Every structure is written in C-alpha cells, then in structure tokens.
Amino acid sequence: MDTNFLTPYRFHNGLTVKNRIVMAPMTTMTSFHNGMVTTDEVAYYARRGGGPGLIITGVANVEASGKGFEGELSVASDAMIPGLARVAAAIHQDGTRAILQIFHAGRKSNHKILRGEQPLSASAVAAEYPADSEVPRAMTAAEIDQLIADFAAATRRAAAAGFDGVELHGANTYLLQQFLSPHANRRTDQWGGDLTRRMALPLAVIAAVKQAAAAVERPFIVGYRLSPEEIETPGLRLADTLAFATAIRDLVDYLHLSMGSYKRSSLNDKQDTQPLLAKFAAITAGHLPLIGVGSIERPADAQATLDLGADFAALGRELIREPNWVQKVAAGDAASLRVKLSPADMAELAIPPVMQDYLRESFGEVIHFTTNARAVADYQAQLAPMEGFEKKL
Ligand SMILES: Cc1cc2nc3c(=O)[nH]c(=O)nc-3n(C[C@H](O)[C@H](O)[C@H](O)COP(=O)(O)O)c2cc1C
C-alpha cells in the first residue's frame, strides 16, 4: 500500500515538514483557570511530539471575552508566553512542527464561563445548538477593531513562544465563523450583509495576522480552519464556504477542514455524494495545501485522504489512543496500532485526568473505549461533537 503521507512537504515560505500526518487540534481542558499552561498539558504534548509532521494545539483564546470553556488555553497576554514555550518545546522533538490554534468563542460561551459577562458575537442572536444557548451582545465597531488587534498580538506571542505558526480557528461555529454565517451575523454595517460583506471580518483578521507573521524572522505559517456547512436555516452552505476558500486561498498558508469523516459528503444536500474533501481540493490545488480530517485510524485512511486531494491527513482521536502512530507505521508495524482506548492505559498515554473525564462525558460513544460496546464507528453523515457543540460542556 502507498504511504505517501510519510513524505516531506515544503511550504511556500520555506518551512519544511517531515511528513503529511498532522495532529488535529484537541483541547485538553487542562489549562489553569486563567488559561496558563499546566505541567500535565506539557506532558501530554511531549508524549505525542516526534511522530507527526505538524502538531496543532488545542484552541487558545486571544482575549478573555473569547473564552469558550473551562481549562482552555489562553494567549491573551504576554504572561502566557513562558507556558506556551514549554508546549512548543515539548512538541519540537525529532523535527515535529508546532502550530498554536487561536480563536474567540463568541456566542459559543456563556456568562458562567465569562465570570458574569454576556457573550459577544456579530449580532444578538443565540445559537440554535445547544437549545439553551445564551443571547450574545452584538460587538461594537471598537470591539471589532480590538479583536483584530488581539489576533495579531496572539500571533506575535505564538512566535515569541517558539511556535512555527498559528491556525485561525474559523470552524466549529466560533466567532470567525459567526461573522461569516448568515445565522449569527445580521449586521448592517461594514461587517455584515451579503456573503462578501460577511467575509470582511475574517479577511481583516487574516490580514492583521499575516502582517504579524511577516515580522517574524523565520518561516512562520498561518493556517485557516473552517467548517464546510451549517445545518440551521439561515446558515452557511457549501457554496458559501467554497467561495470563502477561493477568497483566502492565496492569503493563508494552508486550509484545514473540520469534519467528522474524511469521506463525508454534504450534510444539507443528500443528492450530492461527492466527498467534500474533493470539492475543496479542486479549489486549493496549485494554491495552498489542504488538510483533510475525520475518523482517520489506519494507514489506508490516511492514504485515502491524500488520494481525495488533501496534502495532509490530520488525526485527532487516533493520536490520543496511539501517540506512536507515525513511528509504528514507518517501521512497518501497523498491526500494533491501538485503535481503541483502554481506561487502564490513560496514565501511560499521558492523558491528563481532566481530559480523561471530558473524553468519558463528551466523547464516550466516539472515542472507542475498549469497555464501551455501544461505540459508533465514526462521525460519518453527522456533525462531529466539536463541530456543532450539541453537548453542553
Ligand atoms: C477531545 C477533543 C477535543 C477537540 N478540541 C478541538 C479544538 O480545540 N479545536 C478544534 O478545531 N477542533 C477540536 N476537536 C475536533 C478535532 O480537531 C477533529 O476535527 C475531530 O476530532 C475529528 O477528527 P478525528 O475523527 O480524527 O478525531 C476536538 C476533538 C476532540 C475529540
């Protein structure tokens, strides 16, 4: 079988990556109350550094109002840099590159997480999922200017901490996606309106972040993650996100989809059975690399992801269960890959106790515990848990 995913990749700006396997961003829920890195978190990344070409961290908020859940990383102040530097160093083993994922949760937060403050968003419209989502406050023009500056400052801090790049989290219904979405964005000023106008905020953030990246004196990459569709009406449809991908394909260094299955086709248009990955690959080819993701467990899945047109294959849950995935496959030992998670292996896998709880409570059916007979195979034909947040955290 082909294992093209073990070949290196060179970005336009000269950054080289040793293979095409990416660790998908996965929050560990293990940071301190203020978003500072904990030693448990460093150990979790150290256990996984060295195999994948790229490791993308769990998401970090760029300002306090952007915190989406307890135990989330923060990159909102310079005080966070020393801890983040420990994460980058833990990832940087045997040439693995480190990417910090950055975001603002927007309306996907609540007043408890925000210590009494009302969540912010493009407009004062509550999310449909989960049903008890709070109504956010529409951001003022000054707050939007501040947000753009905060994304740039977060990028500067990521570089200072030694990361090789940042990923803008424009997926999973968080704030960047909220501005793009006709459901969350009902503004009538320069940041809202038709699709072109709803792209204005993500484009302004990309421009500011690229400017900060250009000031880094080594190759530093800026990736963008997006969710291909929303299921509410009004909501983002495939035509919107394909147009957005076209708009940014010469602006960022990679495009990363957020999907529960790399094979998935449209959620809204069941007649259209072409895999979404192939649709986005048609847009990214010759412009920028594409990262595919979703239920990749075996080498054949990673190869199939590349065969559909992706340049990288991101593994999420599988790298929780099997930190030595790349080393085993490279050694011809795919037979020993662990595709199930035993509760007895948690310590050996350096999974922090808070994350163990989170995996049991929010991902019990899909993390593939050896002890759970009701486990579902993959997230095919449904939103992945983080994509729509149907469970309240
Ligand atoms: C425990 C856990 C935490 C996650 N946290 C994030 C996150 O912080 N940012 C993000 O973009 N996606 C997050 N995701 C989604 C994953 O990046 C990935 O898209 C999803 O798990 C599908 O890939 P998989 O089937 O290989 O697990 C998370 C997923 C899991 C299981």
Coordinates of C-alpha atoms and ligand atoms in Angstrom, one line a residue:
M1 CA 0.0 0.0 0.0
D2 CA 1.2 3.6 -0.7
T3 CA 2.3 5.6 2.3
N4 CA 2.7 8.9 0.5
F5 CA 1.8 10.5 3.8
L6 CA 5.3 9.8 5.1
T7 CA 6.9 12.0 2.5
P8 CA 8.1 15.6 3.5
Y9 CA 6.3 18.8 2.5
R10 CA 7.8 22.3 1.9
F11 CA 5.6 25.4 2.3
H12 CA 5.9 28.4 0.0
N13 CA 7.7 30.3 2.7
G14 CA 10.4 27.6 3.0
L15 CA 9.1 25.9 6.2
T16 CA 9.6 22.1 5.8
V17 CA 7.5 19.5 7.4
K18 CA 8.9 15.9 7.7
N19 CA 5.6 14.1 6.9
R20 CA 2.0 14.7 6.0
I21 CA 0.5 13.5 9.3
V22 CA -1.0 16.2 11.4
M23 CA -2.2 16.0 15.0
A24 CA -5.7 17.7 14.8
P25 CA -6.3 20.4 17.4
M26 CA -7.8 18.9 20.5
T27 CA -8.4 20.8 23.7
T28 CA -7.2 19.0 26.8
M29 CA -9.4 21.1 29.2
T30 CA -6.3 21.1 31.4
S31 CA -5.1 24.7 31.5
F32 CA -5.2 26.7 34.7
H33 CA -8.3 28.9 35.4
N34 CA -6.7 31.9 33.6
G35 CA -5.5 29.8 30.6
M36 CA -1.9 29.3 31.7
V37 CA -0.3 26.0 30.7
T38 CA -0.1 23.2 33.2
T39 CA 2.6 20.6 33.6
D40 CA 0.0 17.9 32.8
E41 CA -0.6 19.5 29.5
V42 CA 3.1 19.8 28.7
A43 CA 3.5 16.0 29.4
Y44 CA 0.5 15.2 27.1
Y45 CA 2.2 17.1 24.2
A46 CA 5.6 15.7 25.0
R47 CA 4.1 12.2 24.7
R48 CA 3.0 13.0 21.1
G49 CA 5.8 15.1 19.8
G50 CA 8.3 13.5 17.4
G51 CA 5.8 11.5 15.2
P52 CA 3.5 13.8 13.2
G53 CA 5.0 16.4 10.9
L54 CA 2.7 19.0 12.5
I55 CA 1.0 19.2 15.8
I56 CA -1.7 21.7 16.2
T57 CA -2.5 22.6 19.8
G58 CA -5.9 22.7 21.4
V59 CA -7.5 26.1 20.9
A60 CA -6.3 29.2 22.8
N61 CA -8.4 32.3 23.3
V62 CA -7.0 35.7 22.1
E63 CA -8.8 37.7 24.7
A64 CA -10.7 37.0 28.0
S65 CA -14.1 37.6 26.4
G66 CA -13.3 34.8 23.9
K67 CA -13.0 32.1 26.4
G68 CA -15.3 29.2 25.4
F69 CA -14.8 26.6 28.2
E70 CA -13.0 25.9 31.4
G71 CA -9.5 24.6 31.1
E72 CA -8.9 26.3 27.8
L73 CA -5.5 27.7 26.8
S74 CA -5.1 31.4 26.5
V75 CA -2.7 33.5 24.5
A76 CA -4.3 36.8 25.6
S77 CA -1.3 38.3 27.4
D78 CA 2.4 38.2 27.5
A79 CA 2.2 36.3 30.8
M80 CA 1.1 33.3 28.8
I81 CA 4.3 33.1 26.7
P82 CA 6.6 31.1 29.1
G83 CA 4.0 28.3 29.5
L84 CA 3.3 28.2 25.8
A85 CA 7.0 28.0 25.1
R86 CA 7.0 24.8 27.2
V87 CA 4.3 23.4 24.9
A88 CA 6.2 24.3 21.8
A89 CA 9.4 22.8 23.1
A90 CA 7.5 19.6 24.1
I91 CA 6.2 19.3 20.5
H92 CA 9.6 20.1 18.9
Q93 CA 11.0 16.6 19.1
D94 CA 12.6 14.9 16.0
G95 CA 11.6 17.8 13.8
T96 CA 7.8 17.9 14.6
R97 CA 6.5 21.4 13.9
A98 CA 4.2 23.2 16.4
I99 CA 1.1 25.3 15.5
L100 CA -0.9 27.2 18.0
Q101 CA -4.6 27.3 17.3
I102 CA -6.2 30.6 18.2
F103 CA -9.8 31.8 18.5
H104 CA -12.6 33.8 20.1
A105 CA -15.6 31.6 21.1
G106 CA -18.1 34.4 20.5
R107 CA -21.7 33.3 21.2
K108 CA -20.5 29.7 22.0
S109 CA -19.8 30.7 25.5
N110 CA -21.9 31.7 28.5
H111 CA -22.0 34.1 31.5
K112 CA -20.7 31.4 33.8
I113 CA -17.5 30.8 31.8
L114 CA -17.2 34.6 31.3
R115 CA -17.4 35.3 35.0
G116 CA -20.8 37.1 34.7
E117 CA -20.2 38.9 31.4
Q118 CA -22.6 38.4 28.4
P119 CA -21.0 36.5 25.5
L120 CA -20.2 38.6 22.4
S121 CA -21.0 37.9 18.7
A122 CA -21.6 39.6 15.4
S123 CA -25.3 40.1 16.3
A124 CA -27.6 39.5 19.3
V125 CA -28.8 36.1 18.0
A126 CA -28.5 33.0 20.1
A127 CA -27.0 29.8 18.6
E128 CA -29.6 27.1 17.9
Y129 CA -27.3 24.4 19.4
P130 CA -27.4 23.7 22.3
A131 CA -31.0 24.7 22.9
D132 CA -30.2 26.7 26.0
S133 CA -27.5 28.9 24.3
E134 CA -27.4 32.5 25.7
V135 CA -28.3 35.5 23.6
P136 CA -25.0 37.4 22.9
R137 CA -24.4 41.1 22.7
A138 CA -23.5 42.5 19.3
M139 CA -19.9 43.7 19.2
T140 CA -19.3 47.4 18.8
A141 CA -17.1 48.8 16.0
A142 CA -14.4 49.5 18.6
E143 CA -14.6 46.0 19.9
I144 CA -14.2 44.6 16.4
D145 CA -11.1 46.7 15.9
Q146 CA -9.7 45.4 19.2
L147 CA -10.5 41.8 18.2
I148 CA -8.4 42.2 15.0
A149 CA -5.5 43.7 17.0
D150 CA -5.9 40.8 19.6
F151 CA -5.5 38.1 16.9
A152 CA -2.3 39.9 15.7
A153 CA -0.9 40.2 19.2
A154 CA -1.7 36.5 19.8
T155 CA 0.3 35.7 16.6
R156 CA 3.3 37.7 17.9
R157 CA 3.1 35.8 21.2
A158 CA 2.9 32.4 19.5
A159 CA 6.1 33.3 17.6
A160 CA 7.8 34.5 20.8
A161 CA 6.9 31.2 22.4
G162 CA 8.7 29.4 19.6
F163 CA 5.7 28.1 17.6
D164 CA 6.2 27.6 13.8
G165 CA 2.8 29.1 13.0
V166 CA -0.8 29.8 14.1
E167 CA -4.1 28.3 12.9
L168 CA -7.1 30.7 12.9
H169 CA -10.0 28.7 14.2
G170 CA -12.7 29.7 11.8
A171 CA -14.6 26.4 12.3
N172 CA -16.9 24.7 14.7
T173 CA -19.3 27.7 14.9
Y174 CA -16.9 30.0 16.8
L175 CA -16.6 33.8 16.3
L176 CA -14.8 33.9 13.0
Q177 CA -17.4 31.5 11.6
Q178 CA -20.2 33.5 13.3
F179 CA -19.2 36.6 11.2
L180 CA -19.3 34.5 8.0
S181 CA -22.6 33.0 8.9
P182 CA -26.0 34.4 7.9
H183 CA -27.4 32.9 11.0
A184 CA -25.1 34.7 13.5
N185 CA -24.3 37.8 11.5
R186 CA -27.3 40.1 10.9
R187 CA -25.2 43.3 10.9
T188 CA -25.9 46.2 8.6
D189 CA -22.6 48.0 8.9
Q190 CA -19.3 47.2 7.0
W191 CA -19.0 43.8 8.8
G192 CA -22.4 42.3 7.7
G193 CA -24.7 41.9 4.8
D194 CA -24.2 39.7 1.8
L195 CA -21.6 36.9 1.7
T196 CA -18.8 39.3 0.5
R197 CA -19.6 41.7 3.4
R198 CA -19.7 38.8 5.9
M199 CA -16.2 37.8 4.8
A200 CA -14.9 41.2 5.8
L201 CA -14.0 40.3 9.4
P202 CA -12.3 37.0 8.7
L203 CA -10.3 38.7 5.9
A204 CA -9.3 41.6 8.2
V205 CA -8.1 39.1 10.8
I206 CA -6.1 37.2 8.2
A207 CA -4.5 40.5 7.0
A208 CA -3.5 41.5 10.5
V209 CA -2.2 38.1 11.4
K210 CA -0.2 37.8 8.2
Q211 CA 1.3 41.2 9.0
A212 CA 2.4 39.9 12.4
A213 CA 3.7 36.7 10.8
A214 CA 5.8 38.7 8.3
A215 CA 7.6 40.4 11.2
V216 CA 8.8 37.0 12.5
E217 CA 12.4 36.4 11.5
R218 CA 12.0 32.8 10.4
P219 CA 9.4 31.0 8.3
F220 CA 6.1 31.3 10.1
I221 CA 2.9 29.9 8.7
V222 CA -0.7 31.0 9.1
G223 CA -3.4 28.3 8.6
Y224 CA -7.2 28.6 8.5
R225 CA -9.7 26.0 9.7
L226 CA -13.3 26.1 8.5
S227 CA -16.4 24.0 8.8
P228 CA -17.9 23.3 5.4
E229 CA -21.5 23.7 6.3
E230 CA -24.0 24.7 9.0
I231 CA -27.3 22.9 9.4
E232 CA -29.5 25.7 10.7
T233 CA -31.5 28.0 8.4
P234 CA -30.4 30.6 7.6
G235 CA -26.9 29.1 7.7
L236 CA -23.7 28.6 5.9
R237 CA -24.0 26.4 2.9
L238 CA -21.3 24.7 0.8
A239 CA -21.4 27.3 -1.9
D240 CA -20.6 30.0 0.8
T241 CA -17.6 28.2 2.2
L242 CA -16.2 27.2 -1.2
A243 CA -16.4 30.9 -2.2
F244 CA -14.7 31.8 1.0
A245 CA -12.0 29.2 0.4
T246 CA -11.4 30.7 -3.0
A247 CA -11.2 34.2 -1.4
I248 CA -8.5 33.1 1.0
R249 CA -6.5 30.5 -1.0
D250 CA -3.7 33.0 -1.9
L251 CA -3.8 34.7 1.5
V252 CA -3.1 31.9 4.0
D253 CA -0.5 29.1 4.0
Y254 CA -2.9 26.2 4.4
L255 CA -6.6 25.3 4.6
H256 CA -7.8 22.9 7.2
L257 CA -11.4 21.5 7.1
S258 CA -13.3 20.4 10.2
M259 CA -15.2 17.2 9.6
G260 CA -16.1 14.1 11.4
S261 CA -15.3 11.8 8.5
Y262 CA -12.8 12.4 5.6
K263 CA -15.2 10.6 3.4
R264 CA -18.2 12.8 4.2
S265 CA -20.3 14.5 1.6
S266 CA -22.8 17.3 2.0
L267 CA -25.0 17.3 5.2
N268 CA -27.6 19.5 3.6
D269 CA -27.7 18.2 0.0
K270 CA -28.0 14.4 0.2
Q271 CA -28.2 14.2 -3.6
D272 CA -24.7 15.4 -3.9
T273 CA -22.5 12.4 -2.9
Q274 CA -19.1 13.9 -3.9
P275 CA -16.8 13.9 -0.9
L276 CA -16.4 17.4 0.5
L277 CA -12.6 16.9 0.5
A278 CA -12.6 16.6 -3.3
K279 CA -14.6 19.7 -3.7
F280 CA -12.2 21.8 -1.6
A281 CA -9.2 20.1 -3.2
A282 CA -10.4 21.4 -6.6
I283 CA -10.1 24.9 -5.1
T284 CA -6.9 24.6 -3.2
A285 CA -4.9 22.7 -5.9
G286 CA -2.0 24.8 -7.1
H287 CA -2.6 27.4 -4.5
L288 CA -2.1 26.1 -1.0
P289 CA -2.1 22.8 0.9
L290 CA -5.3 21.2 2.2
I291 CA -5.6 19.3 5.5
G292 CA -8.2 16.6 5.5
V293 CA -9.5 15.1 8.7
G294 CA -12.1 12.9 10.3
S295 CA -12.1 9.3 11.5
I296 CA -8.6 8.5 10.1
E297 CA -7.4 5.5 12.0
R298 CA -5.5 3.1 9.7
P299 CA -2.7 3.9 7.2
A300 CA -5.2 3.2 4.4
D301 CA -7.5 6.0 5.7
A302 CA -4.6 8.5 5.7
Q303 CA -3.7 7.4 2.1
A304 CA -7.3 7.7 1.0
T305 CA -7.4 11.2 2.4
L306 CA -4.5 12.2 0.2
D307 CA -6.0 10.3 -2.7
L308 CA -9.1 12.5 -2.4
G309 CA -6.8 15.5 -3.0
A310 CA -5.6 16.5 0.5
D311 CA -1.9 17.3 1.1
F312 CA -2.0 16.4 4.8
A313 CA -4.1 14.0 6.8
A314 CA -5.0 15.1 10.4
L315 CA -5.6 12.6 13.1
G316 CA -7.5 13.6 16.2
R317 CA -8.8 10.8 18.4
E318 CA -6.4 8.2 17.0
L319 CA -3.4 10.2 18.2
I320 CA -5.0 10.3 21.7
R321 CA -5.1 6.5 21.6
E322 CA -1.9 5.9 19.7
P323 CA 0.9 8.6 20.2
N324 CA 3.4 6.4 18.3
W325 CA 1.2 6.1 15.2
V326 CA 3.7 7.5 12.8
Q327 CA 6.7 5.6 14.3
K328 CA 4.8 2.3 14.1
V329 CA 3.6 2.8 10.5
A330 CA 7.1 4.0 9.4
A331 CA 8.6 0.8 11.0
G332 CA 6.1 -1.4 9.1
D333 CA 4.3 -2.2 12.4
A334 CA 0.8 -1.0 11.6
A335 CA -0.6 -4.2 13.1
S336 CA 0.2 -2.9 16.6
L337 CA -1.7 0.4 16.2
R338 CA -4.1 0.9 19.1
V339 CA -7.5 1.9 17.7
K340 CA -9.2 1.5 21.0
L341 CA -8.6 3.3 24.3
S342 CA -8.3 1.2 27.4
P343 CA -9.1 3.0 30.7
A344 CA -6.1 1.2 32.0
D345 CA -3.7 3.0 29.5
M346 CA -4.6 6.6 30.5
A347 CA -1.5 7.2 32.5
E348 CA 0.8 5.6 30.0
L349 CA -0.7 7.8 27.3
A350 CA -0.2 10.9 29.5
I351 CA -3.9 11.8 29.2
P352 CA -4.5 14.4 31.9
P353 CA -7.2 13.5 34.5
V354 CA -9.5 16.3 33.5
M355 CA -9.2 15.3 29.8
Q356 CA -10.0 11.7 30.8
D357 CA -13.2 12.9 32.4
Y358 CA -14.0 15.1 29.3
L359 CA -13.4 12.1 27.0
R360 CA -15.7 9.9 29.0
E361 CA -18.5 12.5 29.4
S362 CA -18.5 14.3 26.0
F363 CA -16.9 11.7 23.7
G364 CA -17.9 8.4 25.3
E365 CA -19.5 6.9 22.2
V366 CA -16.9 8.0 19.7
I367 CA -13.5 7.8 21.5
H368 CA -13.7 4.0 21.2
F369 CA -13.2 2.8 24.7
T370 CA -12.5 -0.9 24.9
T371 CA -15.1 -1.1 27.6
N372 CA -18.0 0.5 25.6
A373 CA -19.9 -1.9 23.4
R374 CA -22.1 0.9 22.1
A375 CA -19.3 2.8 20.4
V376 CA -20.1 4.2 17.0
A377 CA -17.6 3.6 14.2
D378 CA -17.1 7.2 13.0
Y379 CA -18.9 10.5 12.7
Q380 CA -19.9 9.8 9.1
A381 CA -23.0 11.7 8.0
Q382 CA -23.2 13.7 11.2
L383 CA -21.6 16.8 12.8
A384 CA -18.6 15.8 14.8
P385 CA -19.0 16.7 18.5
M386 CA -16.9 19.8 18.3
E387 CA -18.4 21.0 15.1
G388 CA -21.8 22.0 16.4
F389 CA -21.3 21.6 20.2
E390 CA -24.6 19.7 20.6
K391 CA -23.5 18.8 24.1
K392 CA -23.2 21.5 26.8
L393 CA -19.8 21.5 28.3
Ligands
LIG1 C1 -11.2 15.8 22.8 C2 -11.4 16.6 21.5 C3 -11.1 18.0 21.6 C4 -11.2 18.8 20.5 N1 -10.8 20.1 20.5 C5 -10.8 20.8 19.4 C6 -10.2 22.1 19.4 O1 -9.7 22.7 20.4 N2 -10.2 22.8 18.2 C7 -10.7 22.3 17.0 O2 -10.6 22.9 16.0 N3 -11.2 21.0 17.0 C8 -11.2 20.3 18.1 N4 -11.7 19.0 18.1 C9 -12.0 18.4 16.8 C10 -10.8 17.6 16.2 O3 -9.8 18.6 15.8 C11 -11.2 16.8 14.9 O4 -11.7 17.7 13.9 C12 -12.3 15.8 15.2 O5 -12.0 15.1 16.4 C13 -12.4 14.7 14.0 O6 -11.1 14.1 13.9 P1 -10.9 12.6 14.4 O7 -12.0 11.7 13.9 O8 -9.6 12.1 13.9 O9 -11.0 12.6 15.9 C14 -11.6 18.2 19.2 C15 -11.9 16.8 19.2 C16 -11.8 16.0 20.3 C17 -12.1 14.6 20.2

